[in-house]
Each structure stands twice: as C-alpha cells, then as structure tokens.
XYZ file of N, CA and C in Angstrom:
576
model
N 10.095 -10.819 11.033
C 9.600 -10.819 9.673
C 8.481 -11.851 9.550
N 7.427 -11.469 8.885
C 6.298 -12.384 8.717
C 6.699 -13.546 7.806
N 6.100 -14.678 8.032
C 6.456 -15.871 7.259
C 5.649 -16.004 5.978
N 4.396 -15.610 6.002
C 3.506 -15.873 4.876
C 2.923 -14.579 4.325
N 2.442 -14.660 3.099
C 1.739 -13.544 2.479
C 0.333 -13.524 3.077
N -0.125 -12.358 3.515
C -1.466 -12.268 4.096
C -2.040 -10.870 3.887
N -3.366 -10.798 3.847
C -4.060 -9.525 3.693
C -3.714 -8.632 4.872
N -3.286 -7.415 4.565
C -2.883 -6.476 5.605
C -1.385 -6.465 5.835
N -0.668 -7.423 5.267
C 0.783 -7.457 5.382
C 1.415 -6.532 4.349
N 2.709 -6.331 4.496
C 3.439 -5.472 3.567
C 4.459 -6.272 2.775
N 4.590 -5.907 1.514
C 5.691 -6.368 0.685
C 6.628 -5.183 0.577
N 7.868 -5.377 0.950
C 8.860 -4.306 0.877
C 9.908 -4.738 -0.135
N 10.084 -3.931 -1.174
C 11.040 -4.268 -2.229
C 12.445 -4.337 -1.657
N 13.156 -5.403 -1.991
C 14.547 -5.508 -1.574
C 15.386 -4.626 -2.495
N 16.586 -4.252 -2.081
C 17.445 -3.447 -2.965
C 17.743 -4.129 -4.304
N 17.575 -5.451 -4.376
C 17.825 -6.183 -5.623
C 16.743 -5.942 -6.668
N 15.553 -5.539 -6.239
C 14.433 -5.342 -7.153
C 14.600 -4.010 -7.876
N 14.956 -4.082 -9.151
C 15.195 -2.843 -9.883
C 14.110 -2.529 -10.914
N 13.024 -3.301 -10.916
C 11.872 -2.998 -11.775
C 11.383 -1.601 -11.396
N 11.340 -0.661 -12.355
C 10.955 0.721 -12.019
C 9.557 0.844 -11.408
N 8.685 -0.123 -11.684
C 7.346 -0.094 -11.085
C 7.376 -0.340 -9.577
N 8.413 -1.030 -9.121
C 8.438 -1.448 -7.719
C 9.713 -1.091 -6.970
N 10.629 -0.408 -7.602
C 11.888 -0.080 -6.939
C 11.614 0.677 -5.628
N 12.129 0.137 -4.529
C 11.977 0.714 -3.183
C 10.520 0.993 -2.809
N 9.655 0.120 -3.239
C 8.236 0.302 -2.948
C 7.814 -0.478 -1.707
N 6.698 -0.028 -1.140
C 6.046 -0.708 -0.026
C 4.620 -0.976 -0.491
N 4.250 -2.255 -0.566
C 2.943 -2.654 -1.083
C 2.105 -3.223 0.049
N 0.904 -2.687 0.215
C -0.054 -3.244 1.180
C -0.876 -4.307 0.460
N -0.909 -5.499 1.007
C -1.656 -6.599 0.395
C -3.138 -6.450 0.746
N -3.974 -6.351 -0.296
C -5.419 -6.172 -0.125
C -6.191 -7.475 -0.292
N -5.688 -8.342 -1.146
C -6.319 -9.644 -1.377
C -5.224 -10.669 -1.608
N -5.434 -11.859 -1.052
C -4.492 -12.947 -1.318
C -5.252 -14.266 -1.278
N -5.145 -14.988 -2.365
C -5.764 -16.298 -2.486
C -4.698 -17.196 -3.111
N -4.329 -18.234 -2.417
C -3.244 -19.102 -2.899
C -3.489 -19.559 -4.334
N -4.747 -19.803 -4.692
C -5.069 -20.271 -6.038
C -5.330 -19.134 -7.012
N -5.800 -17.995 -6.489
C -6.210 -16.907 -7.375
C -5.209 -15.787 -7.539
N -4.197 -15.723 -6.699
C -3.205 -14.663 -6.819
C -3.308 -13.621 -5.720
N -2.600 -12.518 -5.925
C -2.460 -11.485 -4.904
C -2.671 -10.112 -5.525
N -3.310 -9.226 -4.772
C -3.546 -7.851 -5.207
C -3.141 -6.920 -4.077
N -2.483 -5.819 -4.428
C -2.098 -4.838 -3.428
C -1.931 -3.474 -4.060
N -1.600 -2.484 -3.226
C -1.318 -1.136 -3.724
C 0.002 -0.637 -3.144
N 0.735 0.085 -3.983
C 1.986 0.697 -3.555
C 1.629 1.915 -2.705
N 2.109 1.946 -1.474
C 1.751 3.010 -0.531
C 2.634 4.253 -0.629
N 3.797 4.121 -1.223
C 4.777 5.209 -1.133
C 5.117 5.866 -2.465
N 4.147 5.955 -3.365
C 4.378 6.595 -4.656
C 3.346 7.688 -4.939
N 3.442 8.829 -4.279
C 2.522 9.917 -4.616
C 2.830 10.421 -6.029
N 1.791 10.727 -6.788
C 1.999 11.249 -8.143
C 1.937 12.777 -8.102
N 2.065 13.387 -9.267
C 1.933 14.845 -9.374
C 0.506 15.253 -9.704
N -0.391 14.278 -9.793
C -1.775 14.565 -10.173
C -2.616 14.767 -8.924
N -3.214 15.942 -8.806
C -4.036 16.221 -7.626
C -5.376 15.486 -7.743
N -5.945 15.161 -6.607
C -7.246 14.497 -6.580
C -8.298 15.399 -7.223
N -8.161 16.706 -7.057
C -9.154 17.628 -7.640
C -9.168 17.566 -9.163
N -8.058 17.194 -9.792
C -8.005 17.070 -11.247
C -8.813 15.880 -11.758
N -8.893 14.817 -10.973
C -9.480 13.571 -11.445
C -10.798 13.222 -10.749
N -10.832 13.347 -9.444
C -12.017 12.999 -8.658
C -12.312 14.118 -7.653
N -12.675 15.312 -8.155
C -12.811 16.480 -7.274
C -13.800 16.300 -6.121
N -14.846 15.506 -6.312
C -15.838 15.338 -5.242
C -15.264 14.605 -4.033
N -14.170 13.865 -4.232
C -13.568 13.109 -3.137
C -12.464 13.881 -2.423
N -11.996 14.978 -3.013
C -10.868 15.710 -2.442
C -11.052 16.099 -0.970
N -12.238 16.559 -0.550
C -12.375 16.939 0.870
C -12.165 15.786 1.858
N -12.293 14.547 1.396
C -12.161 13.400 2.295
C -10.755 12.781 2.288
N -9.913 13.237 1.372
C -8.584 12.637 1.203
C -7.604 13.162 2.251
N -6.810 12.223 2.774
C -5.739 12.543 3.720
C -4.524 12.983 2.917
N -3.902 14.087 3.316
C -2.761 14.640 2.598
C -1.619 13.672 2.437
N -0.815 13.834 1.420
C -0.962 14.816 0.357
C -2.176 14.496 -0.524
N -2.850 15.529 -0.981
C -4.088 15.369 -1.740
C -3.801 15.112 -3.217
N -3.107 14.004 -3.467
C -2.752 13.596 -4.828
C -3.142 12.139 -5.023
N -3.215 11.737 -6.289
C -3.377 10.318 -6.574
C -2.053 9.632 -6.285
N -2.123 8.432 -5.783
C -0.930 7.626 -5.560
C -0.852 6.607 -6.684
N 0.371 6.297 -7.121
C 0.579 5.271 -8.137
C 0.489 3.917 -7.442
N -0.674 3.283 -7.518
C -0.922 2.043 -6.797
C -0.233 0.827 -7.366
N 0.171 0.920 -8.626
C 0.837 -0.194 -9.281
C 0.628 -0.131 -10.777
N 1.269 -1.045 -11.496
C 1.255 -0.981 -12.960
C 0.017 -1.570 -13.638
N -0.903 -2.166 -12.876
C -2.075 -2.799 -13.463
C -3.260 -1.821 -13.438
N -3.941 -1.700 -14.569
C -5.124 -0.846 -14.719
C -4.899 0.562 -14.161
N -3.872 1.224 -14.670
C -3.525 2.561 -14.177
C -4.560 3.622 -14.531
N -5.510 3.273 -15.395
C -6.578 4.213 -15.733
C -7.793 4.067 -14.814
N -7.686 3.191 -13.814
C -8.774 3.040 -12.849
C -8.285 3.452 -11.461
N -9.222 3.797 -10.606
C -8.874 4.262 -9.258
C -9.412 3.307 -8.206
N -8.658 3.193 -7.136
C -9.022 2.374 -5.989
C -8.760 3.235 -4.755
N -9.692 3.270 -3.830
C -9.509 4.098 -2.636
C -9.516 3.235 -1.388
N -8.627 3.588 -0.457
C -8.589 2.957 0.858
C -8.973 3.997 1.896
N -9.749 3.579 2.867
C -10.126 4.491 3.938
C -10.153 3.742 5.264
N -9.864 4.480 6.319
C -9.936 3.936 7.673
C -11.160 4.516 8.357
N -11.865 3.673 9.088
C -13.016 4.140 9.866
C -12.581 4.317 11.314
N -13.155 5.301 12.012
C -12.737 5.552 13.393
C -13.241 4.511 14.386
N -14.264 3.761 14.016
C -14.818 2.764 14.938
C -14.979 1.449 14.195
N -15.610 0.501 14.813
C -15.832 -0.798 14.190
C -17.002 -0.809 13.223
N -17.689 0.311 13.095
C -18.852 0.390 12.204
C -18.430 0.217 10.749
N -19.360 -0.258 9.926
C -19.103 -0.392 8.496
C -20.082 0.508 7.742
N -19.649 1.730 7.403
C -20.548 2.646 6.713
C -20.858 2.195 5.283
N -21.970 2.669 4.753
C -22.303 2.410 3.355
C -21.190 2.942 2.469
N -20.886 2.236 1.395
C -19.861 2.687 0.478
C -18.450 2.303 0.885
N -18.313 1.519 1.956
C -16.999 1.109 2.472
C -17.030 -0.384 2.735
N -15.967 -1.101 2.337
C -15.902 -2.549 2.541
C -14.599 -2.910 3.240
N -14.729 -3.535 4.392
C -13.581 -3.913 5.227
C -12.671 -4.910 4.511
N -11.345 -4.725 4.698
C -10.399 -5.731 4.223
C -10.585 -6.967 5.081
N -10.460 -8.104 4.500
C -10.593 -9.344 5.272
C -9.238 -9.717 5.835
N -8.844 -8.976 6.878
C -7.536 -9.179 7.490
C -7.691 -9.440 8.976
N -6.821 -10.256 9.507
C -6.892 -10.592 10.911
C -5.947 -9.794 11.792
N -5.355 -8.732 11.265
C -4.387 -7.988 12.060
C -4.972 -6.680 12.571
N -4.577 -6.299 13.768
C -5.060 -5.052 14.360
C -4.630 -3.828 13.563
N -3.460 -3.909 12.919
C -2.923 -2.759 12.183
C -3.861 -2.287 11.078
N -4.609 -3.201 10.488
C -5.509 -2.827 9.392
C -6.965 -3.183 9.680
N -7.295 -3.403 10.936
C -8.653 -3.816 11.306
C -9.714 -2.799 10.914
N -9.345 -1.549 10.837
C -10.319 -0.506 10.491
C -10.104 0.040 9.088
N -9.453 -0.740 8.249
C -9.131 -0.318 6.889
C -10.016 -1.054 5.892
N -10.448 -0.326 4.862
C -11.266 -0.948 3.832
C -11.224 -0.156 2.549
N -11.896 -0.684 1.537
C -11.957 -0.012 0.248
C -13.222 0.835 0.170
N -13.137 1.884 -0.628
C -14.257 2.816 -0.794
C -14.820 2.651 -2.196
N -16.142 2.636 -2.298
C -16.821 2.609 -3.586
C -16.823 4.038 -4.122
N -15.958 4.313 -5.105
C -15.835 5.673 -5.628
C -17.023 6.074 -6.499
N -17.937 5.140 -6.771
C -19.182 5.476 -7.482
C -20.273 5.936 -6.513
N -20.054 5.722 -5.223
C -21.024 6.161 -4.207
C -20.896 7.667 -4.013
N -21.974 8.317 -3.555
C -21.852 9.751 -3.269
C -20.949 9.970 -2.049
N -19.957 10.865 -2.143
C -19.030 11.098 -1.035
C -19.740 11.511 0.262
N -20.900 12.133 0.141
C -21.631 12.606 1.331
C -21.951 11.471 2.301
N -22.156 10.247 1.783
C -22.518 9.159 2.703
C -21.339 8.731 3.575
N -20.124 9.078 3.145
C -18.947 8.736 3.945
C -18.397 9.922 4.727
N -18.935 11.105 4.462
C -18.507 12.303 5.205
C -18.760 12.062 6.694
N -17.743 12.199 7.509
C -17.887 11.974 8.948
C -17.824 10.511 9.354
N -17.831 9.603 8.376
C -17.796 8.165 8.667
C -16.394 7.586 8.569
N -15.513 8.284 7.837
C -14.146 7.785 7.681
C -13.173 8.769 8.323
N -12.055 8.222 8.777
C -11.044 9.054 9.439
C -9.945 9.484 8.470
N -9.586 8.603 7.551
C -8.494 8.873 6.609
C -8.817 8.182 5.296
N -8.270 8.759 4.181
C -8.538 8.156 2.875
C -7.428 8.522 1.895
N -7.086 7.570 1.039
C -6.149 7.812 -0.064
C -6.707 7.138 -1.309
N -6.405 7.740 -2.476
C -6.860 7.198 -3.754
C -5.639 6.792 -4.575
N -5.721 5.596 -5.137
C -4.621 5.005 -5.888
C -5.030 4.782 -7.344
N -4.167 5.180 -8.272
C -4.373 4.892 -9.690
C -3.675 3.581 -9.972
N -4.440 2.576 -10.325
C -3.878 1.265 -10.601
C -3.600 0.471 -9.341
N -3.115 -0.733 -9.552
C -2.780 -1.610 -8.435
C -1.673 -2.567 -8.861
N -1.165 -3.310 -7.903
C -0.146 -4.332 -8.161
C -0.836 -5.686 -8.091
N -0.575 -6.527 -9.056
C -1.219 -7.834 -9.069
C -0.263 -8.935 -9.475
N -0.457 -10.097 -8.891
C 0.356 -11.271 -9.186
C -0.556 -12.463 -9.381
N -0.253 -13.295 -10.352
C -1.021 -14.519 -10.553
C -0.619 -15.540 -9.490
N -1.363 -16.608 -9.403
C -1.096 -17.655 -8.421
C 0.338 -18.143 -8.536
N 1.073 -18.099 -7.444
C 2.453 -18.572 -7.391
C 3.500 -17.560 -7.835
N 3.101 -16.528 -8.559
C 4.064 -15.546 -9.079
C 4.761 -14.785 -7.956
N 3.994 -14.285 -6.999
C 4.592 -13.524 -5.903
C 5.485 -14.415 -5.046
N 5.037 -15.626 -4.771
C 5.856 -16.555 -3.995
C 7.211 -16.772 -4.673
N 7.203 -16.878 -6.008
C 8.455 -17.045 -6.753
C 9.345 -15.817 -6.622
N 8.745 -14.633 -6.715
C 9.522 -13.405 -6.586
C 10.132 -13.277 -5.187
N 9.393 -13.687 -4.172
C 9.913 -13.659 -2.794
C 11.085 -14.638 -2.668
N 10.921 -15.830 -3.222
C 11.979 -16.840 -3.168
C 13.234 -16.372 -3.910
N 13.063 -15.558 -4.954
C 14.194 -15.029 -5.720
C 14.870 -13.848 -5.030
N 14.288 -13.369 -3.922
C 14.894 -12.276 -3.177
C 14.428 -10.884 -3.577
N 13.276 -10.784 -4.237
C 12.777 -9.480 -4.672
C 12.002 -8.738 -3.577
N 11.405 -9.478 -2.647
C 10.521 -8.863 -1.638
C 10.812 -9.394 -0.248
N 10.644 -8.504 0.737
C 10.549 -8.912 2.134
C 9.065 -8.878 2.466
N 8.583 -9.829 3.240
C 7.193 -9.813 3.716
C 7.257 -9.465 5.196
N 6.655 -8.331 5.570
C 6.721 -7.866 6.955
C 5.329 -7.454 7.427
N 5.203 -7.298 8.721
C 3.932 -6.845 9.296
C 3.755 -5.348 9.078
N 2.511 -4.965 8.858
C 2.210 -3.536 8.735
C 1.911 -2.965 10.113
N 1.969 -1.650 10.198
C 1.563 -0.943 11.413
C 0.470 0.036 11.027
N -0.296 0.468 12.006
C -1.473 1.292 11.757
C -1.180 2.547 10.925
N -0.044 3.177 11.080
C 0.231 4.425 10.381
C 0.791 4.280 8.976
N 1.046 3.067 8.517
C 1.701 2.880 7.226
C 0.865 3.351 6.031
N -0.404 3.011 6.002
C -1.240 3.309 4.835
C -1.366 4.803 4.578
N -1.454 5.599 5.630
C -1.649 7.044 5.476
C -0.448 7.825 6.004
N 0.729 7.278 5.807
C 1.963 7.882 6.309
C 2.088 9.326 5.812
N 2.429 10.235 6.706
C 2.508 11.663 6.367
C 3.583 11.966 5.331
N 4.676 11.192 5.335
C 5.750 11.390 4.360
C 5.945 10.074 3.604
N 5.087 9.795 2.627
C 5.128 8.493 1.964
C 6.474 8.159 1.331
N 7.226 9.150 0.904
C 8.500 8.860 0.251
C 9.545 8.304 1.228
N 9.336 8.471 2.523
C 10.269 7.925 3.515
C 9.801 6.573 4.071
N 8.669 6.088 3.606
C 8.068 4.873 4.169
C 8.956 3.640 4.000
N 9.599 3.471 2.849
C 10.443 2.300 2.614
C 11.505 2.174 3.702
N 12.229 3.262 3.942
C 13.283 3.243 4.974
C 12.693 3.029 6.370
N 11.577 3.680 6.653
C 11.006 3.572 7.995
C 10.498 2.169 8.299
N 9.860 1.533 7.316
C 9.381 0.168 7.538
C 10.562 -0.768 7.783
N 11.623 -0.619 6.991
C 12.798 -1.482 7.177
C 13.497 -1.195 8.506
N 13.595 0.078 8.873
C 14.292 0.459 10.103
C 13.672 -0.184 11.347
N 12.377 -0.385 11.336
C 11.715 -0.931 12.533
C 11.781 -2.457 12.613
N 12.358 -3.111 11.605
C 12.464 -4.568 11.618
C 13.590 -4.993 12.561
N 13.500 -6.213 12.996
C 14.519 -6.744 13.910
C 15.674 -7.349 13.142
N 16.812 -7.369 13.782
C 17.979 -8.036 13.220
C 18.576 -7.307 12.031
N 19.184 -8.097 11.164
C 19.925 -7.542 10.037
C 19.048 -6.812 9.029
N 17.779 -7.146 8.969
C 16.889 -6.498 8.013
C 16.824 -4.986 8.233
N 16.951 -4.534 9.465
C 16.932 -3.092 9.763
C 18.077 -2.363 9.067
N 19.198 -3.042 8.860
C 20.347 -2.408 8.203
C 20.101 -2.133 6.719
N 19.160 -2.852 6.119
C 18.852 -2.649 4.701
C 18.347 -1.221 4.465
N 17.743 -0.624 5.473
C 17.226 0.752 5.347
C 18.332 1.744 5.005
N 19.577 1.399 5.330
C 20.683 2.315 5.061
C 21.324 2.075 3.694
N 20.826 1.126 2.955
C 21.364 0.814 1.635
C 21.198 2.036 0.730
N 22.290 2.509 0.110
C 22.178 3.698 -0.751
C 21.364 3.396 -2.003
N 20.792 4.445 -2.606
C 20.028 4.268 -3.843
C 20.868 3.587 -4.912
N 22.128 3.929 -4.979
C 23.049 3.312 -5.928
C 24.122 2.594 -5.117
N 24.012 1.267 -4.950
C 24.960 0.524 -4.125
C 26.418 0.685 -4.560
N 26.674 1.037 -5.818
C 28.056 1.210 -6.266
C 28.682 2.458 -5.643
N 27.859 3.344 -5.083
C 28.361 4.555 -4.442
C 28.720 4.332 -2.975
N 28.562 3.123 -2.497
C 28.807 2.793 -1.097
C 30.288 2.724 -0.790
C-alpha cells in the first residue's frame, strides 16, 4: 500500500465510507498540492448518458463504454477528459499529468475545446468525466486517517478498465496482505 497521496495514485473507498458520492469508488488522483488540496476523478462510475448526447464530436475517440463517467460531486455540469498517448509525444490539446509513476506516464487531460481532429490518431484511449472529486488542504488526509480511504498504487489498465463496475474489487484483490480480503466484503456487511 502506498504511504502518501500522489498524482497517479488511487484512492479506494473503504467499506466504512457510505457517502453515496464515493461508496465503493476508485479515484485517480490528478492533482495534489499539500497546501492547495487534491483533485481526482472517480474511475468506476459510468453514467447512463452517452457521449453522443453531450459531446458528439468526441464520441469517435472515446474508449468504451461510450458514456460519460460520474467523475465526482464537484462541478457536475462540466466535463473533464483523460486520454493516454501511445508514445512519449505530447500532442496539441493534451496535457500530461505530472506523475512520476510508469502506470500513468502516458496519461493526461484533454482540452475539450480543441478540435477533436488534432487528437485523432494521437491518443490511444480516452474517457470523459462529468464533474470531479476535490478536497481542500488537509481534508483528504483527515478522511484517510479516519479510515475512509485506502491509498494504493495504480496500474496501467485502471483508468480505461473494460468493466469499470468491477474495478473496486479488482484493485483491492491485487493488494498484498489483509487488504486483498476487503474485496470480498459484501455490499451490505449485515448480510455476512
């Protein structure tokens, strides 16, 4: 398990976290500044809204499922896109995450105001998120200390996981030690 919050790391909701915005969620950390706070997106909440309904010009570049993902409870009327590039190049309209891990080395944000044509053939995978998750300085650290989140390392396939609804269990299952057993925790612990 990772010790510190860092860009490219994952926040995995513990079974104790019952906030409906984050219950059994997996959050990819996009920005972290000890003084300024933390920003991330929930990776495992596909919505029922298709990309063609909201941002049709981007639909051909989106990695399935071709829906908006619920990125978090902050600014849900705005969209944020993540895309992976196949090489180390930085195409126009794409900005690399400032992360030191190989798992997200080719991951960055997409300028959704740019014409999609400039990224056609330049990106390998893409997802669009409505809203994001945000914490003020010290807030996330407090939530972690209270037992709401596990901080773990991400792997290359997490952001564009083919079955996002199974991501919470899969991320926990690959952890070492007792944390792997948390993946078997039933949705309703009283039914155990």
